[in-house]
């Protein structure tokens, strides 16, 4: 017997209709290139998104065409998020920190027809312009400086009347946007999101087991809108009617702190490196900013050191919530929260749990696989994490070589090595490609890094495998010291020895100025491995 419920599609049209009906006065604030704050309401945002949809049609954009965006986080980018799918095309957010080679590969692979670009990013465009071909390039400019042969975003919108727009009830499985992985191995691969996956992800993001959003929240995504949909924040906000603040190109700690205070931001999110920099500024100016409204710093993208959670809370009364996810997962996979039995436990116990990646969010299922098959959730057994759910990729876009990331029974292989404890707390121990395998045994570089970053003289630390004559691989630590602080190799190794078995301890510590980072702010260990590959075989090389 079938249920007798409407087969009603989950689409962004529904999200837009709800936002314009229920929350027309909600504010969206953007820090503009000249540092001034632009403010407008949800109702203006929807009106302009509709005009954009109409303008694209007039430009000849067809259903399913891919449209690139090369933009910082701002209100016009937000209009692209909704206006492009509103006329049936697919938004392709481009990572502006990638090199020309990767960018031109991605644009050509996705076959992007039109590019929307910030005026300030035009010099970057010059670096790959010759390798791509767009039918039109549309410039988003504060002052209206549009190079010859390109179109002005504002002029396009001004020519339309939003009353001419009609909502379409799309098939919920239709594509709305795509994003390429920043993968450090192989070519970047495209994840294609649908109306349905996006609405479901937004609902989970808003739930109490997600970010617990309500109408009083004001969200500031530090995470770029080109990195995994800014973690779903731009889609979750209009479901609930949250205020939004976009930082534009100003991601330095003082600019962000100023925006947090002035706009009374309640939730923000970004990768750990952002918060490591921010902690330093807060420590130096502990009373300069009133952040009393801030309830959650969502931190993920790479592992969050326990010391960072502790320092933010004990010194600045700010609550870091650790999350894990992937571009292929829309991206939320886990969010940390304490189960009721842990609420009254002592602080060290709580911190240990809060430093884990947390519990799976709704609609995500996970399992771990070792060499011999599926493993127990016992908190000890380490294996590759596999996931499935309605907002997890089932394939990569036009990428036959990506097929081996999906199991025959329909799970996605994350490439992360993890343990899961009996309460379902997930701990990411490593990327499969970053694991240190010493004498056939695995050593978790993430655990060692986190412990090193807990030392008061250490600003950043990366642990990685280098060749070793006897053990094939041994861990080496690269450390960046806090300004004005000092610590030697012996002191740091002794610090680790308190927590880890002897065979886990790095064979050496190298002190460097800065850890190389990927385009989305993660440690780029491949560069460290290459630089130091012979360090233990020929330590003076
Ligand atoms: P991306 O798709 O670029 O966001 O990269 C996803 C990968 O980032 C995951 O597979 C993990 O390896 C890593 N990652 C994301 N969040 C975390 C986290 N909280 N802890 C450790 N690794 C993380």
Coordinates of C-alpha atoms and ligand atoms in Angstrom, one line a residue:
X1 CA 0.0 0.0 0.0
X2 CA 1.3 3.5 -0.9
X3 CA 1.1 6.5 1.4
X4 CA -1.3 9.1 0.3
X5 CA 0.9 12.2 0.7
X6 CA 1.6 14.8 -2.1
X7 CA 4.7 14.0 -4.1
X8 CA 5.8 17.6 -3.6
X9 CA 9.3 18.5 -4.9
X10 CA 11.9 20.0 -2.5
X11 CA 13.2 23.0 -4.4
X12 CA 14.9 26.4 -4.0
X13 CA 11.7 28.0 -5.5
X14 CA 10.0 26.9 -2.2
X15 CA 12.8 28.4 -0.1
X16 CA 12.6 31.7 -2.0
X17 CA 8.8 31.9 -1.8
X18 CA 9.0 31.3 2.0
X19 CA 11.7 33.9 2.5
X20 CA 9.9 36.6 0.6
X21 CA 6.6 35.9 2.4
X22 CA 7.8 35.5 5.9
X23 CA 11.0 37.4 6.3
X24 CA 10.9 40.4 3.9
X25 CA 12.5 42.8 6.4
X26 CA 15.5 40.6 7.4
X27 CA 18.8 42.2 6.8
X28 CA 21.7 41.1 4.6
X29 CA 24.9 43.1 5.2
X30 CA 28.1 43.1 3.1
X31 CA 31.5 44.6 3.7
X32 CA 32.2 46.3 0.3
X33 CA 35.6 46.7 -1.4
X34 CA 35.9 50.3 0.0
X35 CA 35.2 48.8 3.5
X36 CA 31.8 50.4 3.9
X37 CA 28.8 48.2 4.8
X38 CA 26.1 47.7 2.2
X39 CA 22.7 46.8 3.7
X40 CA 19.5 45.6 2.2
X41 CA 16.6 43.3 3.0
X42 CA 15.6 39.8 2.1
X43 CA 12.9 41.3 -0.1
X44 CA 15.4 43.3 -2.1
X45 CA 17.7 40.2 -2.4
X46 CA 14.8 38.1 -3.8
X47 CA 13.8 40.9 -6.2
X48 CA 17.3 41.2 -7.5
X49 CA 17.7 37.4 -7.8
X50 CA 14.5 37.3 -9.9
X51 CA 15.9 40.0 -12.1
X52 CA 19.1 38.1 -12.5
X53 CA 17.1 35.0 -13.6
X54 CA 15.3 37.1 -16.2
X55 CA 18.6 38.7 -17.4
X56 CA 20.2 35.4 -17.9
X57 CA 17.4 34.2 -20.1
X58 CA 17.7 37.3 -22.2
X59 CA 21.4 36.6 -22.6
X60 CA 20.5 33.2 -24.1
X61 CA 21.4 31.0 -21.2
X62 CA 19.7 27.7 -21.5
X63 CA 18.4 25.2 -19.0
X64 CA 21.3 23.3 -17.4
X65 CA 24.1 25.6 -18.6
X66 CA 26.9 26.0 -16.2
X67 CA 27.6 29.6 -15.0
X68 CA 30.9 30.3 -13.2
X69 CA 31.3 32.7 -10.2
X70 CA 34.7 34.1 -9.3
X71 CA 33.7 36.1 -6.3
X72 CA 34.3 36.8 -2.6
X73 CA 31.4 36.5 -0.1
X74 CA 29.0 39.3 -0.8
X75 CA 25.3 40.0 -1.5
X76 CA 25.7 39.8 -5.3
X77 CA 27.3 36.3 -5.0
X78 CA 24.2 35.4 -2.8
X79 CA 22.0 36.6 -5.7
X80 CA 23.9 34.2 -8.0
X81 CA 23.2 31.4 -5.5
X82 CA 19.5 31.7 -6.1
X83 CA 19.0 33.6 -9.3
X84 CA 21.0 31.2 -11.5
X85 CA 19.0 28.0 -10.4
X86 CA 15.8 30.1 -10.5
X87 CA 16.1 30.1 -14.3
X88 CA 17.2 26.5 -14.6
X89 CA 21.0 27.0 -15.0
X90 CA 23.8 25.6 -12.7
X91 CA 26.0 27.8 -10.5
X92 CA 29.6 26.7 -10.6
X93 CA 31.5 28.4 -7.8
X94 CA 35.2 28.8 -8.6
X95 CA 37.9 28.8 -6.0
X96 CA 39.8 32.0 -6.5
X97 CA 42.9 30.7 -4.6
X98 CA 43.6 28.0 -7.2
X99 CA 46.3 28.4 -9.8
X100 CA 45.7 29.2 -13.4
X101 CA 46.2 25.5 -14.5
X102 CA 43.6 24.1 -12.1
X103 CA 41.1 26.9 -12.8
X104 CA 41.3 26.6 -16.5
X105 CA 41.0 22.8 -16.2
X106 CA 37.9 23.1 -14.0
X107 CA 36.2 25.7 -16.1
X108 CA 36.8 23.7 -19.3
X109 CA 35.8 20.5 -17.7
X110 CA 32.5 22.0 -16.4
X111 CA 32.0 23.8 -19.8
X112 CA 31.1 27.1 -18.1
X113 CA 29.3 29.4 -20.5
X114 CA 29.3 32.6 -18.6
X115 CA 31.5 34.1 -15.9
X116 CA 30.5 36.4 -13.1
X117 CA 33.6 38.1 -11.6
X118 CA 34.5 40.7 -9.0
X119 CA 36.2 43.7 -10.4
X120 CA 39.0 43.3 -7.9
X121 CA 39.7 39.8 -9.2
X122 CA 40.1 40.8 -12.9
X123 CA 43.9 40.7 -12.6
X124 CA 43.7 37.0 -11.6
X125 CA 41.4 36.3 -14.5
X126 CA 44.1 37.6 -16.8
X127 CA 46.3 34.7 -15.8
X128 CA 43.9 32.1 -17.3
X129 CA 41.9 34.1 -19.7
X130 CA 43.7 32.7 -22.7
X131 CA 43.0 29.1 -21.7
X132 CA 39.2 29.4 -21.4
X133 CA 36.3 30.8 -23.5
X134 CA 33.2 32.4 -22.0
X135 CA 30.3 33.7 -24.1
X136 CA 30.0 36.6 -21.7
X137 CA 31.9 37.9 -18.7
X138 CA 29.8 39.9 -16.3
X139 CA 31.6 42.2 -13.8
X140 CA 30.5 42.9 -10.3
X141 CA 31.9 46.4 -9.5
X142 CA 31.2 48.8 -6.7
X143 CA 32.1 51.8 -8.9
X144 CA 30.9 50.6 -12.3
X145 CA 34.4 50.2 -13.8
X146 CA 33.7 47.7 -16.6
X147 CA 36.5 46.7 -19.0
X148 CA 35.7 46.8 -22.7
X149 CA 33.9 43.8 -24.0
X150 CA 32.5 42.8 -20.6
X151 CA 29.1 43.4 -19.1
X152 CA 28.0 45.3 -16.0
X153 CA 26.1 43.3 -13.4
X154 CA 24.1 46.3 -12.2
X155 CA 23.1 47.3 -15.7
X156 CA 21.9 43.8 -16.5
X157 CA 19.7 43.9 -13.4
X158 CA 18.5 47.4 -14.0
X159 CA 17.0 46.4 -17.4
X160 CA 14.6 43.8 -15.8
X161 CA 11.4 44.0 -13.9
X162 CA 11.1 41.4 -11.2
X163 CA 7.3 41.3 -11.7
X164 CA 8.0 39.4 -15.0
X165 CA 9.5 36.5 -13.1
X166 CA 7.5 33.4 -12.5
X167 CA 8.5 30.5 -10.2
X168 CA 9.1 27.1 -11.8
X169 CA 8.3 24.0 -9.8
X170 CA 11.4 22.1 -10.9
X171 CA 12.1 18.5 -10.7
X172 CA 13.7 18.2 -7.3
X173 CA 16.6 16.1 -8.7
X174 CA 17.6 18.8 -11.1
X175 CA 21.1 20.3 -10.7
X176 CA 21.4 23.7 -9.1
X177 CA 25.1 24.1 -8.5
X178 CA 28.5 22.4 -8.6
X179 CA 31.8 22.6 -6.8
X180 CA 35.1 21.0 -7.6
X181 CA 37.1 19.3 -4.9
X182 CA 40.4 20.9 -4.0
X183 CA 41.9 17.4 -4.2
X184 CA 45.6 17.2 -3.8
X185 CA 45.9 14.0 -5.8
X186 CA 44.7 13.5 -9.3
X187 CA 42.6 16.1 -11.2
X188 CA 39.9 18.1 -9.3
X189 CA 36.5 16.4 -9.5
X190 CA 33.1 18.0 -9.7
X191 CA 30.3 17.5 -7.2
X192 CA 26.8 18.4 -8.5
X193 CA 24.2 19.4 -6.0
X194 CA 20.4 19.2 -6.7
X195 CA 17.4 21.2 -5.4
X196 CA 16.5 18.2 -3.2
X197 CA 20.0 17.6 -1.7
X198 CA 20.3 21.3 -1.0
X199 CA 17.0 21.7 0.7
X200 CA 17.5 18.6 2.9
X201 CA 21.0 19.7 3.8
X202 CA 19.7 23.2 4.7
X203 CA 17.1 21.7 6.9
X204 CA 19.6 19.5 8.7
X205 CA 21.9 22.5 9.1
X206 CA 19.1 24.4 10.8
X207 CA 18.0 21.7 13.2
X208 CA 19.0 21.7 16.8
X209 CA 21.4 18.8 16.1
X210 CA 22.9 21.0 13.4
X211 CA 23.4 24.7 14.1
X212 CA 20.1 25.1 15.9
X213 CA 19.2 28.2 13.9
X214 CA 16.4 30.6 14.8
X215 CA 15.2 33.9 13.6
X216 CA 17.3 35.8 16.1
X217 CA 20.5 34.4 14.6
X218 CA 22.9 36.5 12.5
X219 CA 25.3 34.4 10.5
X220 CA 28.6 35.4 9.1
X221 CA 30.3 32.8 6.9
X222 CA 34.0 33.3 6.9
X223 CA 34.3 30.1 4.9
X224 CA 34.2 31.2 1.3
X225 CA 31.1 30.8 -0.8
X226 CA 33.3 28.9 -3.3
X227 CA 34.3 26.3 -0.6
X228 CA 31.5 23.7 -0.4
X229 CA 28.6 26.2 -0.5
X230 CA 30.0 28.1 2.5
X231 CA 29.1 24.9 4.4
X232 CA 25.4 25.4 3.6
X233 CA 25.0 28.6 5.6
X234 CA 23.6 30.6 2.6
X235 CA 20.9 28.0 2.0
X236 CA 20.0 27.4 5.7
X237 CA 19.6 31.1 6.6
X238 CA 16.5 31.8 4.4
X239 CA 14.7 28.7 5.6
X240 CA 14.7 30.1 9.1
X241 CA 14.9 33.8 8.5
X242 CA 18.4 34.5 9.9
X243 CA 20.3 37.7 9.3
X244 CA 23.4 37.4 7.1
X245 CA 26.6 39.3 7.1
X246 CA 29.1 38.8 4.3
X247 CA 32.7 39.8 5.0
X248 CA 33.7 40.6 1.3
X249 CA 37.4 40.3 0.8
X250 CA 38.3 41.3 4.4
X251 CA 39.2 38.1 6.2
X252 CA 41.8 39.4 8.5
X253 CA 41.1 39.0 12.2
X254 CA 40.6 42.7 13.1
X255 CA 38.1 43.2 10.2
X256 CA 36.2 40.1 11.1
X257 CA 36.1 41.0 14.8
X258 CA 34.9 44.5 14.0
X259 CA 32.1 43.0 11.8
X260 CA 31.2 40.4 14.6
X261 CA 30.8 43.2 17.1
X262 CA 29.1 45.8 15.0
X263 CA 26.6 43.4 13.4
X264 CA 26.0 41.4 16.6
X265 CA 26.8 38.2 14.8
X266 CA 25.7 35.0 16.7
X267 CA 27.2 32.2 14.5
X268 CA 30.2 32.2 12.3
X269 CA 32.3 29.4 10.6
X270 CA 35.7 28.8 9.1
X271 CA 38.8 26.7 9.0
X272 CA 41.1 26.4 12.1
X273 CA 43.8 28.7 10.6
X274 CA 41.4 31.6 10.7
X275 CA 40.7 31.1 14.4
X276 CA 44.4 30.5 15.3
X277 CA 45.1 34.0 13.9
X278 CA 42.0 35.4 15.6
X279 CA 43.0 34.0 19.0
X280 CA 46.3 35.9 18.9
X281 CA 44.5 39.2 18.2
X282 CA 42.0 38.6 21.0
X283 CA 44.8 37.6 23.4
X284 CA 46.6 40.9 22.6
X285 CA 43.4 43.0 22.9
X286 CA 41.2 41.0 25.3
X287 CA 38.7 43.8 26.0
X288 CA 38.7 45.5 22.6
X289 CA 35.7 43.7 21.1
X290 CA 32.3 43.0 22.6
X291 CA 31.4 39.6 21.3
X292 CA 28.7 38.8 23.9
X293 CA 26.2 37.9 21.1
X294 CA 28.4 35.3 19.5
X295 CA 27.2 31.8 20.5
X296 CA 29.0 29.5 18.0
X297 CA 32.2 29.4 16.1
X298 CA 31.7 26.5 13.7
X299 CA 35.2 25.2 13.0
X300 CA 36.1 22.4 10.6
X301 CA 37.8 21.7 7.2
X302 CA 40.7 20.3 9.1
X303 CA 41.1 19.0 12.7
X304 CA 40.6 21.5 15.5
X305 CA 43.2 21.2 18.2
X306 CA 41.8 20.7 21.7
X307 CA 43.9 23.6 23.0
X308 CA 42.1 26.0 20.6
X309 CA 38.7 25.0 21.9
X310 CA 40.0 25.4 25.5
X311 CA 41.8 28.7 24.9
X312 CA 38.8 30.4 23.2
X313 CA 36.5 29.3 25.9
X314 CA 38.6 29.9 29.0
X315 CA 40.2 33.2 27.9
X316 CA 37.4 34.7 25.7
X317 CA 34.2 32.9 26.6
X318 CA 33.7 31.8 23.0
X319 CA 32.3 28.4 22.1
X320 CA 34.0 26.5 19.3
X321 CA 31.9 23.7 17.8
X322 CA 33.9 21.2 15.8
X323 CA 32.5 19.9 12.6
X324 CA 33.7 17.6 9.8
X325 CA 32.5 17.4 6.3
X326 CA 33.4 17.2 2.6
X327 CA 32.5 19.0 -0.6
X328 CA 31.0 15.7 -1.7
X329 CA 28.7 15.8 1.4
X330 CA 27.2 19.3 0.7
X331 CA 29.3 19.4 3.1
X332 CA 28.1 18.6 6.7
X333 CA 29.0 15.2 8.0
X334 CA 29.3 15.6 11.7
X335 CA 28.7 18.4 14.2
X336 CA 30.0 18.1 17.8
X337 CA 27.7 18.3 20.7
X338 CA 27.8 16.7 24.2
X339 CA 25.4 13.9 24.8
X340 CA 23.3 14.4 28.0
X341 CA 25.4 12.0 30.0
X342 CA 28.4 14.2 29.4
X343 CA 26.9 17.5 30.3
X344 CA 27.9 17.2 34.0
X345 CA 31.3 15.5 33.4
X346 CA 34.5 17.2 34.3
X347 CA 36.1 19.7 32.0
X348 CA 39.0 17.5 30.7
X349 CA 36.5 14.8 29.7
X350 CA 34.3 17.3 28.0
X351 CA 37.2 18.8 26.1
X352 CA 38.3 15.4 25.0
X353 CA 34.8 14.8 23.5
X354 CA 34.5 18.3 22.0
X355 CA 37.8 17.9 20.2
X356 CA 36.4 14.9 18.3
X357 CA 34.7 15.6 15.0
X358 CA 31.4 14.8 16.8
X359 CA 28.2 13.0 15.9
X360 CA 26.8 12.3 12.5
X361 CA 24.2 14.9 11.5
X362 CA 20.8 13.8 10.4
X363 CA 20.4 11.9 7.2
X364 CA 24.1 10.8 7.2
X365 CA 25.0 7.2 7.9
X366 CA 28.6 6.1 8.4
X367 CA 30.7 2.9 8.7
X368 CA 34.4 2.2 8.9
X369 CA 36.3 -0.4 6.9
X370 CA 39.6 -2.1 7.6
X371 CA 41.6 -4.5 5.5
X372 CA 39.5 -7.4 6.7
X373 CA 36.0 -5.8 6.4
X374 CA 33.7 -3.6 8.4
X375 CA 35.0 -2.5 11.9
X376 CA 33.3 -2.2 15.3
X377 CA 32.4 1.2 16.7
X378 CA 34.7 0.7 19.7
X379 CA 36.7 3.9 19.6
X380 CA 39.8 1.9 18.8
X381 CA 39.5 0.2 15.4
X382 CA 40.8 2.5 12.7
X383 CA 39.7 2.2 9.1
X384 CA 38.5 4.2 6.1
X385 CA 35.3 6.0 6.8
X386 CA 32.4 5.4 4.3
X387 CA 29.2 7.4 4.2
X388 CA 25.8 7.6 2.6
X389 CA 22.8 9.8 2.6
X390 CA 20.5 12.0 0.4
X391 CA 23.0 14.9 0.2
X392 CA 26.1 12.9 -0.5
X393 CA 27.4 12.6 -4.0
X394 CA 26.6 9.4 -5.9
X395 CA 29.2 10.1 -8.6
X396 CA 31.6 12.8 -9.8
X397 CA 30.7 14.9 -12.8
X398 CA 32.0 13.3 -16.1
X399 CA 34.8 11.6 -14.2
X400 CA 35.1 7.9 -14.9
X401 CA 38.4 7.8 -12.9
X402 CA 36.5 8.9 -9.8
X403 CA 34.2 5.8 -9.9
X404 CA 36.5 3.9 -7.5
X405 CA 35.5 6.3 -4.7
X406 CA 32.0 4.7 -4.6
X407 CA 31.4 1.2 -3.3
X408 CA 29.2 -1.3 -5.1
X409 CA 26.6 -1.2 -2.4
X410 CA 26.2 2.6 -2.7
X411 CA 28.5 4.2 -0.1
X412 CA 31.1 7.0 -0.7
X413 CA 34.7 6.3 0.4
X414 CA 35.8 9.5 2.2
X415 CA 39.5 8.8 2.1
X416 CA 39.6 9.7 5.8
X417 CA 40.9 7.2 8.4
X418 CA 38.8 7.3 11.5
X419 CA 37.6 5.6 14.7
X420 CA 34.0 5.7 15.9
X421 CA 33.3 5.2 19.6
X422 CA 30.2 3.3 21.0
X423 CA 28.4 6.7 21.5
X424 CA 29.1 7.4 17.7
X425 CA 31.7 10.1 18.2
X426 CA 33.8 10.2 15.1
X427 CA 37.5 10.8 15.3
X428 CA 39.4 11.5 12.1
X429 CA 42.9 10.2 12.5
X430 CA 44.3 11.0 9.1
X431 CA 43.7 11.2 5.3
X432 CA 44.6 7.9 3.8
X433 CA 47.3 9.7 1.8
X434 CA 48.8 11.4 4.9
X435 CA 49.0 8.4 7.2
X436 CA 52.4 7.6 8.6
X437 CA 53.0 3.8 8.3
X438 CA 56.0 2.9 10.5
X439 CA 57.1 -0.7 10.4
X440 CA 53.6 -1.6 9.1
X441 CA 51.8 0.2 12.0
X442 CA 49.7 3.4 11.6
X443 CA 50.6 6.6 13.4
X444 CA 48.0 9.4 13.5
X445 CA 49.6 12.6 12.3
X446 CA 46.5 14.5 13.3
X447 CA 46.7 13.5 17.0
X448 CA 50.4 14.4 17.1
X449 CA 49.7 17.8 15.5
X450 CA 47.0 18.6 17.9
X451 CA 49.1 17.8 20.9
X452 CA 52.0 19.9 19.5
X453 CA 49.6 22.8 19.0
X454 CA 48.6 22.4 22.6
X455 CA 52.2 23.5 23.7
X456 CA 52.2 27.1 24.7
X457 CA 55.2 28.0 22.4
X458 CA 53.7 26.4 19.2
X459 CA 51.5 28.4 16.8
X460 CA 51.1 25.7 14.1
X461 CA 52.4 22.2 13.6
X462 CA 52.2 19.6 10.9
X463 CA 53.3 16.0 11.2
X464 CA 54.1 14.0 8.0
X465 CA 55.8 10.8 6.8
X466 CA 59.3 10.9 5.5
X467 CA 61.4 7.9 4.2
X468 CA 63.3 5.8 6.7
X469 CA 65.8 3.1 6.0
X470 CA 64.6 0.7 8.7
X471 CA 60.9 1.5 9.2
X472 CA 60.1 2.6 5.6
X473 CA 58.4 5.7 7.0
X474 CA 58.8 7.7 10.2
X475 CA 57.0 10.9 11.4
X476 CA 58.7 14.3 11.1
X477 CA 57.2 17.4 12.7
X478 CA 57.3 20.9 11.2
X479 CA 56.7 23.5 13.8
X480 CA 56.0 27.3 13.6
X481 CA 56.7 28.9 16.9
X482 CA 54.5 31.7 18.4
X483 CA 56.1 35.1 18.0
X484 CA 58.5 35.8 20.9
X485 CA 58.3 32.3 22.3
X486 CA 60.9 29.5 22.1
X487 CA 61.0 25.7 22.5
X488 CA 63.5 23.2 21.3
X489 CA 63.1 19.8 19.8
X490 CA 63.8 17.9 23.1
X491 CA 61.1 20.0 24.9
X492 CA 58.5 19.3 22.3
X493 CA 59.2 15.6 22.0
X494 CA 59.1 15.4 25.8
X495 CA 55.7 17.2 25.7
X496 CA 54.4 14.5 23.2
X497 CA 55.9 11.6 25.3
X498 CA 53.5 12.4 28.1
X499 CA 50.6 11.3 25.8
X500 CA 51.9 8.9 23.1
X501 CA 53.9 5.7 22.9
X502 CA 57.6 6.0 22.1
X503 CA 57.3 4.7 18.6
X504 CA 54.8 7.4 17.7
X505 CA 57.1 10.2 18.6
X506 CA 58.5 12.2 15.6
X507 CA 62.1 11.4 14.8
X508 CA 62.9 15.1 14.5
X509 CA 61.4 18.5 14.7
X510 CA 62.1 21.1 12.0
X511 CA 61.3 24.8 12.7
X512 CA 59.9 26.7 9.8
X513 CA 58.4 30.2 9.2
X514 CA 55.1 29.1 7.9
X515 CA 53.2 25.8 7.1
X516 CA 52.3 25.8 3.4
X517 CA 48.5 25.9 2.9
X518 CA 46.1 24.7 0.3
X519 CA 43.6 26.9 -1.5
X520 CA 41.1 26.4 1.2
X521 CA 43.5 26.9 4.1
X522 CA 44.4 23.4 5.0
X523 CA 48.0 22.2 5.6
X524 CA 49.6 21.3 2.4
X525 CA 51.6 18.3 3.6
X526 CA 52.6 17.2 0.2
X527 CA 55.0 20.2 -0.1
X528 CA 56.5 19.4 3.3
X529 CA 57.0 15.8 2.4
X530 CA 58.7 16.8 -0.8
X531 CA 60.9 19.3 0.9
X532 CA 62.0 17.0 3.7
X533 CA 61.7 13.6 2.1
X534 CA 65.4 12.7 2.7
X535 CA 65.7 14.5 6.1
X536 CA 66.1 11.3 8.1
X537 CA 68.1 9.3 5.5
X538 CA 70.5 12.2 5.1
X539 CA 69.7 14.6 7.9
X540 CA 72.1 17.3 6.6
X541 CA 70.8 17.3 3.1
Ligands
LIG1 P1 36.9 19.6 1.4 O1 36.0 18.8 0.6 O2 37.9 20.4 0.6 O3 36.2 20.4 2.4 O4 37.8 18.5 2.2 C1 37.3 17.5 2.9 C2 38.3 16.9 3.8 O5 38.8 17.8 4.7 C3 37.8 15.7 4.6 O6 37.8 14.5 3.8 C4 38.9 15.6 5.7 O7 40.0 15.0 5.3 C5 39.2 17.1 5.9 N1 38.4 17.6 7.1 C6 37.2 18.3 7.0 N2 36.8 18.6 8.3 C7 37.7 18.1 9.1 C8 37.8 18.0 10.5 N3 37.0 18.6 11.3 N4 38.8 17.3 11.0 C9 39.7 16.7 10.3 N5 39.7 16.7 8.9 C10 38.7 17.4 8.4

